[in-house]
CSV table of N, CA, C and O in Angstrom, one decimal:
chain,number,residue,atom,x,y,z
W,15,MET,N,-11.4,-39.9,-15.1
W,15,MET,CA,-11.0,-40.3,-16.4
W,15,MET,C,-10.3,-39.0,-17.0
W,15,MET,O,-10.9,-38.0,-17.0
W,16,LEU,N,-9.1,-39.2,-17.6
W,16,LEU,CA,-8.4,-38.1,-18.2
W,16,LEU,C,-8.2,-38.4,-19.6
W,16,LEU,O,-7.8,-39.4,-20.0
W,17,SER,N,-8.5,-37.4,-20.5
W,17,SER,CA,-8.4,-37.6,-21.9
W,17,SER,C,-7.5,-36.5,-22.5
W,17,SER,O,-7.6,-35.4,-22.1
W,18,GLN,N,-6.5,-36.9,-23.3
W,18,GLN,CA,-5.6,-35.9,-23.9
W,18,GLN,C,-6.0,-35.9,-25.4
W,18,GLN,O,-5.5,-36.7,-26.2
W,19,PRO,N,-6.8,-34.9,-25.8
W,19,PRO,CA,-7.2,-34.9,-27.2
W,19,PRO,C,-6.0,-34.5,-28.1
W,19,PRO,O,-5.0,-34.1,-27.7
W,20,HIS,N,-6.2,-34.6,-29.4
W,20,HIS,CA,-5.2,-34.3,-30.4
W,20,HIS,C,-4.6,-33.0,-30.2
W,20,HIS,O,-3.3,-32.8,-30.3
W,21,GLY,N,-5.3,-31.9,-29.9
W,21,GLY,CA,-4.8,-30.6,-29.7
W,21,GLY,C,-4.0,-30.4,-28.4
W,21,GLY,O,-3.5,-29.4,-28.1
W,22,GLY,N,-3.9,-31.5,-27.6
W,22,GLY,CA,-3.1,-31.4,-26.3
W,22,GLY,C,-3.9,-30.7,-25.2
W,22,GLY,O,-3.3,-30.4,-24.2
W,23,ARG,N,-5.2,-30.5,-25.4
W,23,ARG,CA,-6.0,-29.8,-24.4
W,23,ARG,C,-6.7,-30.9,-23.6
W,23,ARG,O,-7.6,-31.6,-24.1
W,24,PRO,N,-6.3,-31.2,-22.3
W,24,PRO,CA,-6.9,-32.3,-21.6
W,24,PRO,C,-8.3,-31.9,-21.0
W,24,PRO,O,-8.6,-30.8,-20.7
W,25,ILE,N,-9.1,-33.0,-21.0
W,25,ILE,CA,-10.4,-32.8,-20.3
W,25,ILE,C,-10.4,-33.9,-19.2
W,25,ILE,O,-9.6,-34.9,-19.2
W,26,ARG,N,-11.2,-33.7,-18.2
W,26,ARG,CA,-11.3,-34.6,-17.1
W,26,ARG,C,-12.8,-34.8,-16.8
W,26,ARG,O,-13.5,-33.9,-16.8
W,27,ILE,N,-13.1,-36.1,-16.5
W,27,ILE,CA,-14.5,-36.4,-16.1
W,27,ILE,C,-14.4,-37.2,-14.9
W,27,ILE,O,-13.8,-38.3,-14.9
W,28,ASP,N,-14.9,-36.7,-13.8
W,28,ASP,CA,-14.9,-37.4,-12.5
W,28,ASP,C,-16.3,-37.9,-12.3
W,28,ASP,O,-17.3,-37.1,-12.4
W,29,THR,N,-16.4,-39.1,-11.8
W,29,THR,CA,-17.7,-39.7,-11.6
W,29,THR,C,-17.9,-40.0,-10.1
W,29,THR,O,-16.9,-40.5,-9.5
W,30,ARG,N,-19.0,-39.6,-9.5
W,30,ARG,CA,-19.3,-40.0,-8.2
W,30,ARG,C,-20.8,-40.2,-8.0
W,30,ARG,O,-21.6,-39.9,-9.0
W,31,GLN,N,-21.2,-40.7,-6.9
W,31,GLN,CA,-22.6,-40.9,-6.6
W,31,GLN,C,-23.0,-40.0,-5.4
W,31,GLN,O,-22.3,-39.9,-4.5
W,32,ASP,N,-24.2,-39.5,-5.5
W,32,ASP,CA,-24.8,-38.7,-4.4
W,32,ASP,C,-26.3,-38.8,-4.4
W,32,ASP,O,-26.9,-38.6,-5.5
W,33,ARG,N,-26.9,-39.2,-3.3
W,33,ARG,CA,-28.3,-39.4,-3.2
W,33,ARG,C,-28.9,-40.2,-4.3
W,33,ARG,O,-30.0,-39.9,-4.8
W,34,GLY,N,-28.2,-41.3,-4.7
W,34,GLY,CA,-28.7,-42.2,-5.7
W,34,GLY,C,-28.5,-41.7,-7.1
W,34,GLY,O,-28.9,-42.4,-8.1
W,35,ALA,N,-27.9,-40.6,-7.3
W,35,ALA,CA,-27.7,-40.0,-8.7
W,35,ALA,C,-26.2,-40.2,-9.0
W,35,ALA,O,-25.3,-40.2,-8.2
W,36,VAL,N,-26.0,-40.5,-10.3
W,36,VAL,CA,-24.6,-40.5,-10.8
W,36,VAL,C,-24.3,-39.0,-11.2
W,36,VAL,O,-25.0,-38.4,-12.0
W,37,ILE,N,-23.2,-38.5,-10.7
W,37,ILE,CA,-22.7,-37.2,-11.1
W,37,ILE,C,-21.5,-37.2,-11.9
W,37,ILE,O,-20.5,-37.8,-11.4
W,38,LEU,N,-21.5,-36.7,-13.1
W,38,LEU,CA,-20.3,-36.6,-13.9
W,38,LEU,C,-19.9,-35.1,-13.9
W,38,LEU,O,-20.6,-34.2,-14.4
W,39,SER,N,-18.7,-34.9,-13.4
W,39,SER,CA,-18.1,-33.5,-13.3
W,39,SER,C,-17.1,-33.4,-14.5
W,39,SER,O,-16.1,-34.1,-14.5
W,40,VAL,N,-17.4,-32.4,-15.4
W,40,VAL,CA,-16.5,-32.3,-16.6
W,40,VAL,C,-15.7,-31.0,-16.4
W,40,VAL,O,-16.1,-30.0,-16.1
W,41,THR,N,-14.3,-31.2,-16.7
W,41,THR,CA,-13.4,-30.1,-16.6
W,41,THR,C,-12.6,-30.0,-17.9
W,41,THR,O,-12.1,-31.0,-18.4
W,42,GLY,N,-12.6,-28.8,-18.5
W,42,GLY,CA,-11.8,-28.5,-19.7
W,42,GLY,C,-12.6,-28.2,-20.9
W,42,GLY,O,-13.8,-28.0,-20.8
W,43,PRO,N,-12.0,-28.2,-22.1
W,43,PRO,CA,-12.7,-27.9,-23.3
W,43,PRO,C,-13.3,-29.1,-23.9
W,43,PRO,O,-12.7,-30.2,-24.0
W,44,LEU,N,-14.5,-28.9,-24.4
W,44,LEU,CA,-15.2,-30.0,-25.1
W,44,LEU,C,-15.4,-29.6,-26.5
W,44,LEU,O,-16.1,-28.7,-26.9
W,45,ASP,N,-14.7,-30.3,-27.4
W,45,ASP,CA,-14.8,-30.1,-28.8
W,45,ASP,C,-14.7,-31.5,-29.5
W,45,ASP,O,-14.7,-32.5,-28.9
W,46,LEU,N,-14.7,-31.4,-30.8
W,46,LEU,CA,-14.7,-32.6,-31.6
W,46,LEU,C,-13.6,-33.6,-31.2
W,46,LEU,O,-13.8,-34.8,-31.2
W,47,ASP,N,-12.4,-33.1,-30.8
W,47,ASP,CA,-11.3,-33.9,-30.4
W,47,ASP,C,-11.3,-34.4,-29.0
W,47,ASP,O,-10.6,-35.3,-28.7
W,48,SER,N,-12.2,-33.8,-28.2
W,48,SER,CA,-12.1,-34.2,-26.8
W,48,SER,C,-13.4,-34.6,-26.2
W,48,SER,O,-13.5,-35.1,-25.0
W,49,VAL,N,-14.5,-34.6,-26.9
W,49,VAL,CA,-15.9,-34.9,-26.3
W,49,VAL,C,-16.2,-36.4,-26.2
W,49,VAL,O,-17.1,-36.8,-25.4
W,50,ALA,N,-15.4,-37.2,-26.8
W,50,ALA,CA,-15.7,-38.7,-26.8
W,50,ALA,C,-15.8,-39.3,-25.4
W,50,ALA,O,-16.7,-40.1,-25.2
W,51,PRO,N,-14.9,-38.9,-24.5
W,51,PRO,CA,-15.0,-39.5,-23.1
W,51,PRO,C,-16.4,-39.2,-22.5
W,51,PRO,O,-16.9,-40.0,-21.7
W,52,LEU,N,-16.9,-38.0,-22.7
W,52,LEU,CA,-18.2,-37.6,-22.1
W,52,LEU,C,-19.3,-38.4,-22.8
W,52,LEU,O,-20.1,-38.9,-22.1
W,53,ASP,N,-19.2,-38.5,-24.1
W,53,ASP,CA,-20.2,-39.4,-24.8
W,53,ASP,C,-20.2,-40.8,-24.3
W,53,ASP,O,-21.2,-41.4,-24.0
W,54,GLU,N,-19.0,-41.4,-24.1
W,54,GLU,CA,-18.9,-42.7,-23.6
W,54,GLU,C,-19.4,-42.9,-22.2
W,54,GLU,O,-20.1,-43.8,-21.8
W,55,ALA,N,-19.1,-41.9,-21.3
W,55,ALA,CA,-19.6,-41.9,-19.9
W,55,ALA,C,-21.1,-41.9,-19.9
W,55,ALA,O,-21.7,-42.6,-19.1
W,56,LEU,N,-21.7,-41.0,-20.7
W,56,LEU,CA,-23.1,-40.9,-20.7
W,56,LEU,C,-23.8,-42.1,-21.3
W,56,LEU,O,-24.8,-42.6,-20.8
W,57,GLN,N,-23.2,-42.7,-22.3
W,57,GLN,CA,-23.7,-44.0,-22.9
W,57,GLN,C,-23.7,-45.1,-21.8
W,57,GLN,O,-24.6,-45.9,-21.7
W,58,ARG,N,-22.6,-45.1,-21.1
W,58,ARG,CA,-22.4,-46.1,-20.1
W,58,ARG,C,-23.4,-46.0,-19.0
W,58,ARG,O,-24.1,-47.0,-18.6
W,59,VAL,N,-23.7,-44.8,-18.4
W,59,VAL,CA,-24.7,-44.7,-17.4
W,59,VAL,C,-26.1,-45.0,-17.9
W,59,VAL,O,-26.9,-45.5,-17.2
W,60,ALA,N,-26.3,-44.6,-19.2
W,60,ALA,CA,-27.6,-45.0,-19.8
W,60,ALA,C,-27.8,-46.5,-19.9
W,60,ALA,O,-28.9,-47.0,-19.5
W,61,GLN,N,-26.8,-47.2,-20.3
W,61,GLN,CA,-26.9,-48.6,-20.4
W,61,GLN,C,-27.0,-49.3,-19.0
W,61,GLN,O,-27.6,-50.3,-18.9
W,62,ASP,N,-26.4,-48.7,-18.0
W,62,ASP,CA,-26.5,-49.2,-16.7
W,62,ASP,C,-27.8,-49.0,-16.0
W,62,ASP,O,-28.1,-49.4,-14.9
W,63,GLY,N,-28.6,-48.2,-16.7
W,63,GLY,CA,-30.0,-47.9,-16.2
W,63,GLY,C,-30.0,-46.9,-15.0
W,63,GLY,O,-30.9,-47.0,-14.2
W,64,ALA,N,-29.1,-45.9,-15.0
W,64,ALA,CA,-29.1,-44.9,-14.0
W,64,ALA,C,-30.4,-44.2,-13.9
W,64,ALA,O,-31.0,-43.8,-14.9
W,65,GLU,N,-30.9,-44.0,-12.7
W,65,GLU,CA,-32.2,-43.4,-12.5
W,65,GLU,C,-32.1,-41.8,-12.6
W,65,GLU,O,-33.1,-41.2,-12.9
W,66,GLN,N,-31.0,-41.3,-12.2
W,66,GLN,CA,-30.7,-39.9,-12.3
W,66,GLN,C,-29.3,-39.7,-12.6
W,66,GLN,O,-28.4,-40.2,-12.0
W,67,VAL,N,-29.0,-38.8,-13.6
W,67,VAL,CA,-27.6,-38.5,-14.1
W,67,VAL,C,-27.5,-36.9,-14.1
W,67,VAL,O,-28.3,-36.3,-14.8
W,68,VAL,N,-26.6,-36.4,-13.3
W,68,VAL,CA,-26.3,-35.0,-13.2
W,68,VAL,C,-25.0,-34.8,-13.9
W,68,VAL,O,-24.0,-35.4,-13.5
W,69,VAL,N,-24.9,-33.9,-14.9
W,69,VAL,CA,-23.7,-33.5,-15.5
W,69,VAL,C,-23.3,-32.1,-15.0
W,69,VAL,O,-24.0,-31.1,-15.3
W,70,ASP,N,-22.2,-32.0,-14.2
W,70,ASP,CA,-21.7,-30.8,-13.7
W,70,ASP,C,-20.9,-30.1,-14.8
W,70,ASP,O,-19.8,-30.6,-15.1
W,71,LEU,N,-21.3,-29.0,-15.3
W,71,LEU,CA,-20.7,-28.4,-16.4
W,71,LEU,C,-20.0,-27.1,-16.0
W,71,LEU,O,-19.6,-26.3,-16.9
W,72,SER,N,-19.8,-26.9,-14.7
W,72,SER,CA,-19.3,-25.6,-14.2
W,72,SER,C,-17.8,-25.3,-14.7
W,72,SER,O,-17.4,-24.2,-14.7
W,73,ALA,N,-17.0,-26.4,-15.0
W,73,ALA,CA,-15.6,-26.2,-15.3
W,73,ALA,C,-15.3,-26.4,-16.8
W,73,ALA,O,-14.2,-26.7,-17.2
W,74,VAL,N,-16.4,-26.4,-17.6
W,74,VAL,CA,-16.2,-26.5,-19.0
W,74,VAL,C,-15.7,-25.1,-19.6
W,74,VAL,O,-16.4,-24.1,-19.4
W,75,THR,N,-14.6,-25.1,-20.2
W,75,THR,CA,-13.9,-23.9,-20.7
W,75,THR,C,-14.2,-23.6,-22.2
W,75,THR,O,-14.0,-22.4,-22.6
W,76,PHE,N,-14.7,-24.5,-22.9
W,76,PHE,CA,-15.1,-24.4,-24.3
W,76,PHE,C,-16.0,-25.5,-24.7
W,76,PHE,O,-15.9,-26.6,-24.2
W,77,ALA,N,-16.9,-25.2,-25.6
W,77,ALA,CA,-17.8,-26.2,-26.2
W,77,ALA,C,-18.2,-25.8,-27.6
W,77,ALA,O,-18.3,-24.6,-27.9
W,78,ASP,N,-18.4,-26.8,-28.4
W,78,ASP,CA,-18.8,-26.6,-29.8
W,78,ASP,C,-20.0,-27.5,-30.1
W,78,ASP,O,-20.6,-28.1,-29.2
W,79,SER,N,-20.4,-27.5,-31.4
W,79,SER,CA,-21.5,-28.3,-31.8
W,79,SER,C,-21.4,-29.8,-31.5
W,79,SER,O,-22.5,-30.5,-31.3
W,80,SER,N,-20.2,-30.3,-31.4
W,80,SER,CA,-20.1,-31.7,-31.1
W,80,SER,C,-20.6,-32.0,-29.6
W,80,SER,O,-21.1,-33.0,-29.3
W,81,THR,N,-20.4,-31.0,-28.8
W,81,THR,CA,-20.9,-31.1,-27.4
W,81,THR,C,-22.4,-31.1,-27.4
W,81,THR,O,-23.0,-31.9,-26.7
W,82,ILE,N,-23.0,-30.2,-28.2
W,82,ILE,CA,-24.4,-30.2,-28.3
W,82,ILE,C,-25.0,-31.5,-28.7
W,82,ILE,O,-25.9,-32.1,-28.2
W,83,ASN,N,-24.3,-32.1,-29.7
W,83,ASN,CA,-24.8,-33.4,-30.3
W,83,ASN,C,-24.7,-34.5,-29.2
W,83,ASN,O,-25.6,-35.3,-29.1
W,84,VAL,N,-23.6,-34.5,-28.4
W,84,VAL,CA,-23.5,-35.5,-27.3
W,84,VAL,C,-24.6,-35.3,-26.3
W,84,VAL,O,-25.2,-36.3,-25.9
W,85,LEU,N,-24.9,-34.1,-25.9
W,85,LEU,CA,-25.9,-33.9,-24.9
W,85,LEU,C,-27.3,-34.2,-25.4
W,85,LEU,O,-28.1,-34.7,-24.6
W,86,ILE,N,-27.6,-33.9,-26.7
W,86,ILE,CA,-28.9,-34.3,-27.2
W,86,ILE,C,-29.0,-35.8,-27.3
W,86,ILE,O,-30.1,-36.3,-26.9
W,87,ARG,N,-28.0,-36.5,-27.7
W,87,ARG,CA,-28.0,-38.0,-27.7
W,87,ARG,C,-28.3,-38.5,-26.3
W,87,ARG,O,-29.0,-39.5,-26.1
W,88,ALA,N,-27.6,-37.9,-25.4
W,88,ALA,CA,-27.7,-38.4,-24.0
W,88,ALA,C,-29.2,-38.2,-23.5
W,88,ALA,O,-29.8,-39.0,-22.8
W,89,TYR,N,-29.7,-37.0,-23.9
W,89,TYR,CA,-31.1,-36.7,-23.5
W,89,TYR,C,-32.1,-37.7,-24.2
W,89,TYR,O,-33.0,-38.2,-23.5
W,90,ASP,N,-31.8,-38.1,-25.4
W,90,ASP,CA,-32.6,-39.1,-26.1
W,90,ASP,C,-32.6,-40.4,-25.4
W,90,ASP,O,-33.6,-41.1,-25.3
W,91,ALA,N,-31.4,-40.8,-24.9
W,91,ALA,CA,-31.2,-42.0,-24.2
W,91,ALA,C,-31.7,-42.0,-22.7
W,91,ALA,O,-32.3,-43.0,-22.3
W,92,LEU,N,-31.6,-40.9,-22.1
W,92,LEU,CA,-31.9,-40.9,-20.6
W,92,LEU,C,-33.2,-40.1,-20.3
W,92,LEU,O,-33.7,-40.3,-19.2
W,93,GLY,N,-33.6,-39.3,-21.2
W,93,GLY,CA,-34.9,-38.5,-20.9
W,93,GLY,C,-34.7,-37.7,-19.7
W,93,GLY,O,-33.7,-37.1,-19.4
W,94,PRO,N,-35.8,-37.6,-18.9
W,94,PRO,CA,-35.8,-36.7,-17.7
W,94,PRO,C,-34.8,-37.2,-16.6
W,94,PRO,O,-34.6,-36.4,-15.7
W,95,ALA,N,-34.2,-38.3,-16.8
W,95,ALA,CA,-33.1,-38.7,-15.8
W,95,ALA,C,-31.9,-37.9,-16.0
W,95,ALA,O,-31.1,-37.8,-15.1
W,96,LEU,N,-31.7,-37.2,-17.2
W,96,LEU,CA,-30.5,-36.4,-17.4
W,96,LEU,C,-30.8,-35.0,-16.9
W,96,LEU,O,-31.8,-34.4,-17.3
W,97,ARG,N,-29.9,-34.5,-16.1
W,97,ARG,CA,-30.0,-33.1,-15.7
W,97,ARG,C,-28.6,-32.4,-15.8
W,97,ARG,O,-27.6,-32.9,-15.4
W,98,LEU,N,-28.6,-31.3,-16.5
W,98,LEU,CA,-27.4,-30.6,-16.7
W,98,LEU,C,-27.3,-29.5,-15.7
W,98,LEU,O,-28.2,-28.7,-15.5
W,99,ALA,N,-26.2,-29.4,-15.0
W,99,ALA,CA,-26.1,-28.5,-13.8
W,99,ALA,C,-24.9,-27.5,-14.0
W,99,ALA,O,-23.8,-27.9,-14.5
W,100,ALA,N,-25.1,-26.3,-13.4
W,100,ALA,CA,-24.1,-25.3,-13.3
W,100,ALA,C,-23.3,-25.0,-14.6
W,100,ALA,O,-22.1,-25.0,-14.6
W,101,PRO,N,-24.0,-24.8,-15.7
W,101,PRO,CA,-23.3,-24.6,-16.9
W,101,PRO,C,-22.4,-23.3,-16.8
W,101,PRO,O,-22.8,-22.3,-16.3
W,102,SER,N,-21.2,-23.5,-17.3
W,102,SER,CA,-20.2,-22.3,-17.3
W,102,SER,C,-20.8,-21.3,-18.2
W,102,SER,O,-21.8,-21.5,-19.0
W,103,ALA,N,-20.2,-20.1,-18.2
W,103,ALA,CA,-20.7,-19.0,-19.0
W,103,ALA,C,-20.6,-19.3,-20.5
W,103,ALA,O,-21.5,-18.9,-21.2
W,104,VAL,N,-19.6,-20.1,-20.8
W,104,VAL,CA,-19.4,-20.5,-22.2
W,104,VAL,C,-20.6,-21.4,-22.7
W,104,VAL,O,-21.2,-21.1,-23.7
W,105,LEU,N,-21.0,-22.3,-21.8
W,105,LEU,CA,-22.1,-23.2,-22.2
W,105,LEU,C,-23.5,-22.4,-22.1
W,105,LEU,O,-24.4,-22.7,-22.9
W,106,GLU,N,-23.6,-21.5,-21.1
W,106,GLU,CA,-24.9,-20.8,-21.0
W,106,GLU,C,-25.1,-20.0,-22.3
W,106,GLU,O,-26.2,-20.0,-22.9
W,107,ARG,N,-24.0,-19.4,-22.8
W,107,ARG,CA,-24.2,-18.6,-24.1
W,107,ARG,C,-24.5,-19.6,-25.3
W,107,ARG,O,-25.4,-19.3,-26.1
W,108,LEU,N,-23.8,-20.7,-25.3
W,108,LEU,CA,-24.1,-21.7,-26.4
W,108,LEU,C,-25.5,-22.2,-26.3
W,108,LEU,O,-26.2,-22.3,-27.3
W,109,PHE,N,-25.9,-22.5,-25.1
W,109,PHE,CA,-27.3,-23.1,-25.0
W,109,PHE,C,-28.3,-22.0,-25.4
W,109,PHE,O,-29.3,-22.3,-26.0
W,110,ALA,N,-28.1,-20.7,-25.0
W,110,ALA,CA,-29.0,-19.7,-25.4
W,110,ALA,C,-29.0,-19.4,-26.9
W,110,ALA,O,-30.1,-19.3,-27.5
W,111,LEU,N,-27.9,-19.4,-27.5
W,111,LEU,CA,-27.8,-19.2,-28.9
W,111,LEU,C,-28.5,-20.3,-29.7
W,111,LEU,O,-29.1,-20.0,-30.8
W,112,THR,N,-28.4,-21.5,-29.3
W,112,THR,CA,-29.0,-22.6,-30.0
W,112,THR,C,-30.4,-23.0,-29.6
W,112,THR,O,-31.1,-23.8,-30.2
W,113,GLY,N,-30.9,-22.3,-28.5
W,113,GLY,CA,-32.2,-22.6,-28.0
W,113,GLY,C,-32.3,-23.8,-27.1
W,113,GLY,O,-33.4,-24.2,-26.7
W,114,LEU,N,-31.2,-24.5,-26.8
W,114,LEU,CA,-31.2,-25.7,-26.0
W,114,LEU,C,-31.5,-25.4,-24.5
W,114,LEU,O,-32.0,-26.3,-23.8
W,115,ASP,N,-31.4,-24.1,-24.2
W,115,ASP,CA,-31.8,-23.8,-22.8
W,115,ASP,C,-33.3,-23.9,-22.6
W,115,ASP,O,-33.8,-24.0,-21.4
W,116,THR,N,-34.1,-24.1,-23.6
W,116,THR,CA,-35.5,-24.3,-23.5
W,116,THR,C,-35.9,-25.8,-23.7
W,116,THR,O,-37.0,-26.1,-23.6
W,117,VAL,N,-34.9,-26.6,-24.1
W,117,VAL,CA,-35.1,-28.0,-24.4
W,117,VAL,C,-34.5,-28.9,-23.4
W,117,VAL,O,-35.2,-29.8,-22.9
W,118,LEU,N,-33.3,-28.7,-23.0
W,118,LEU,CA,-32.6,-29.6,-22.1
W,118,LEU,C,-32.8,-29.1,-20.7
W,118,LEU,O,-33.0,-27.9,-20.4
W,119,PRO,N,-32.9,-30.1,-19.7
W,119,PRO,CA,-33.1,-29.7,-18.3
W,119,PRO,C,-31.9,-29.1,-17.7
W,119,PRO,O,-30.9,-29.8,-17.4
W,120,LEU,N,-31.9,-27.8,-17.5
W,120,LEU,CA,-30.7,-27.1,-17.0
W,120,LEU,C,-31.0,-26.6,-15.5
W,120,LEU,O,-32.1,-26.1,-15.2
W,121,TYR,N,-30.0,-26.7,-14.7
W,121,TYR,CA,-30.1,-26.3,-13.3
W,121,TYR,C,-28.9,-25.4,-13.0
W,121,TYR,O,-27.8,-25.6,-13.4
W,122,ARG,N,-29.1,-24.4,-12.1
W,122,ARG,CA,-28.0,-23.5,-11.7
W,122,ARG,C,-26.9,-24.1,-11.0
W,122,ARG,O,-25.8,-23.7,-11.0
W,123,ALA,N,-27.2,-25.2,-10.2
W,123,ALA,CA,-26.3,-25.9,-9.4
W,123,ALA,C,-26.5,-27.3,-9.3
W,123,ALA,O,-27.6,-27.8,-9.5
W,124,VAL,N,-25.5,-28.1,-8.9
W,124,VAL,CA,-25.6,-29.5,-8.8
W,124,VAL,C,-26.7,-29.9,-7.7
W,124,VAL,O,-27.5,-30.7,-7.9
W,125,GLU,N,-26.7,-29.2,-6.6
W,125,GLU,CA,-27.7,-29.4,-5.6
W,125,GLU,C,-29.1,-29.2,-6.1
W,125,GLU,O,-30.0,-30.0,-5.7
W,126,ALA,N,-29.3,-28.2,-6.9
W,126,ALA,CA,-30.6,-27.9,-7.4
W,126,ALA,C,-31.1,-29.1,-8.4
W,126,ALA,O,-32.2,-29.5,-8.4
W,127,ALA,N,-30.1,-29.6,-9.1
W,127,ALA,CA,-30.4,-30.7,-10.0
W,127,ALA,C,-30.7,-32.0,-9.2
W,127,ALA,O,-31.6,-32.8,-9.6
W,128,LEU,N,-30.0,-32.2,-8.1
W,128,LEU,CA,-30.3,-33.3,-7.3
W,128,LEU,C,-31.7,-33.2,-6.6
W,128,LEU,O,-32.3,-34.2,-6.4
W,129,ASP,N,-32.1,-32.0,-6.2
W,129,ASP,CA,-33.3,-31.8,-5.5
W,129,ASP,C,-34.5,-31.8,-6.4
W,129,ASP,O,-35.6,-32.0,-5.9
W,130,ALA,N,-34.3,-31.7,-7.7
W,130,ALA,CA,-35.5,-31.5,-8.7
W,130,ALA,C,-36.2,-32.9,-8.8
W,130,ALA,O,-35.7,-33.9,-8.6
């Protein structure tokens, strides 16, 4: 799925399955103008009853509070089925500053999230 937000900064969300998990790979900046496709994808997998959802964040180039809100809503909907993997340096810093690194399930790599 490709989204062209108002600012012209595209994001991409690729969905695949591996070992029974839905993996969402996110590429690009996530902000108020561009985070909606991720929110929709996470809502869809929650409604579909996915047993495990891994969000690969390694290619996220920017994130703001709207991203945090989407991830918290997803965790509320999916609980321990949600696993955030390979956060980029931008997201690692944001998670540490907000304390979310102690709340949300974070894994260094997609493989580690799948194995958990």
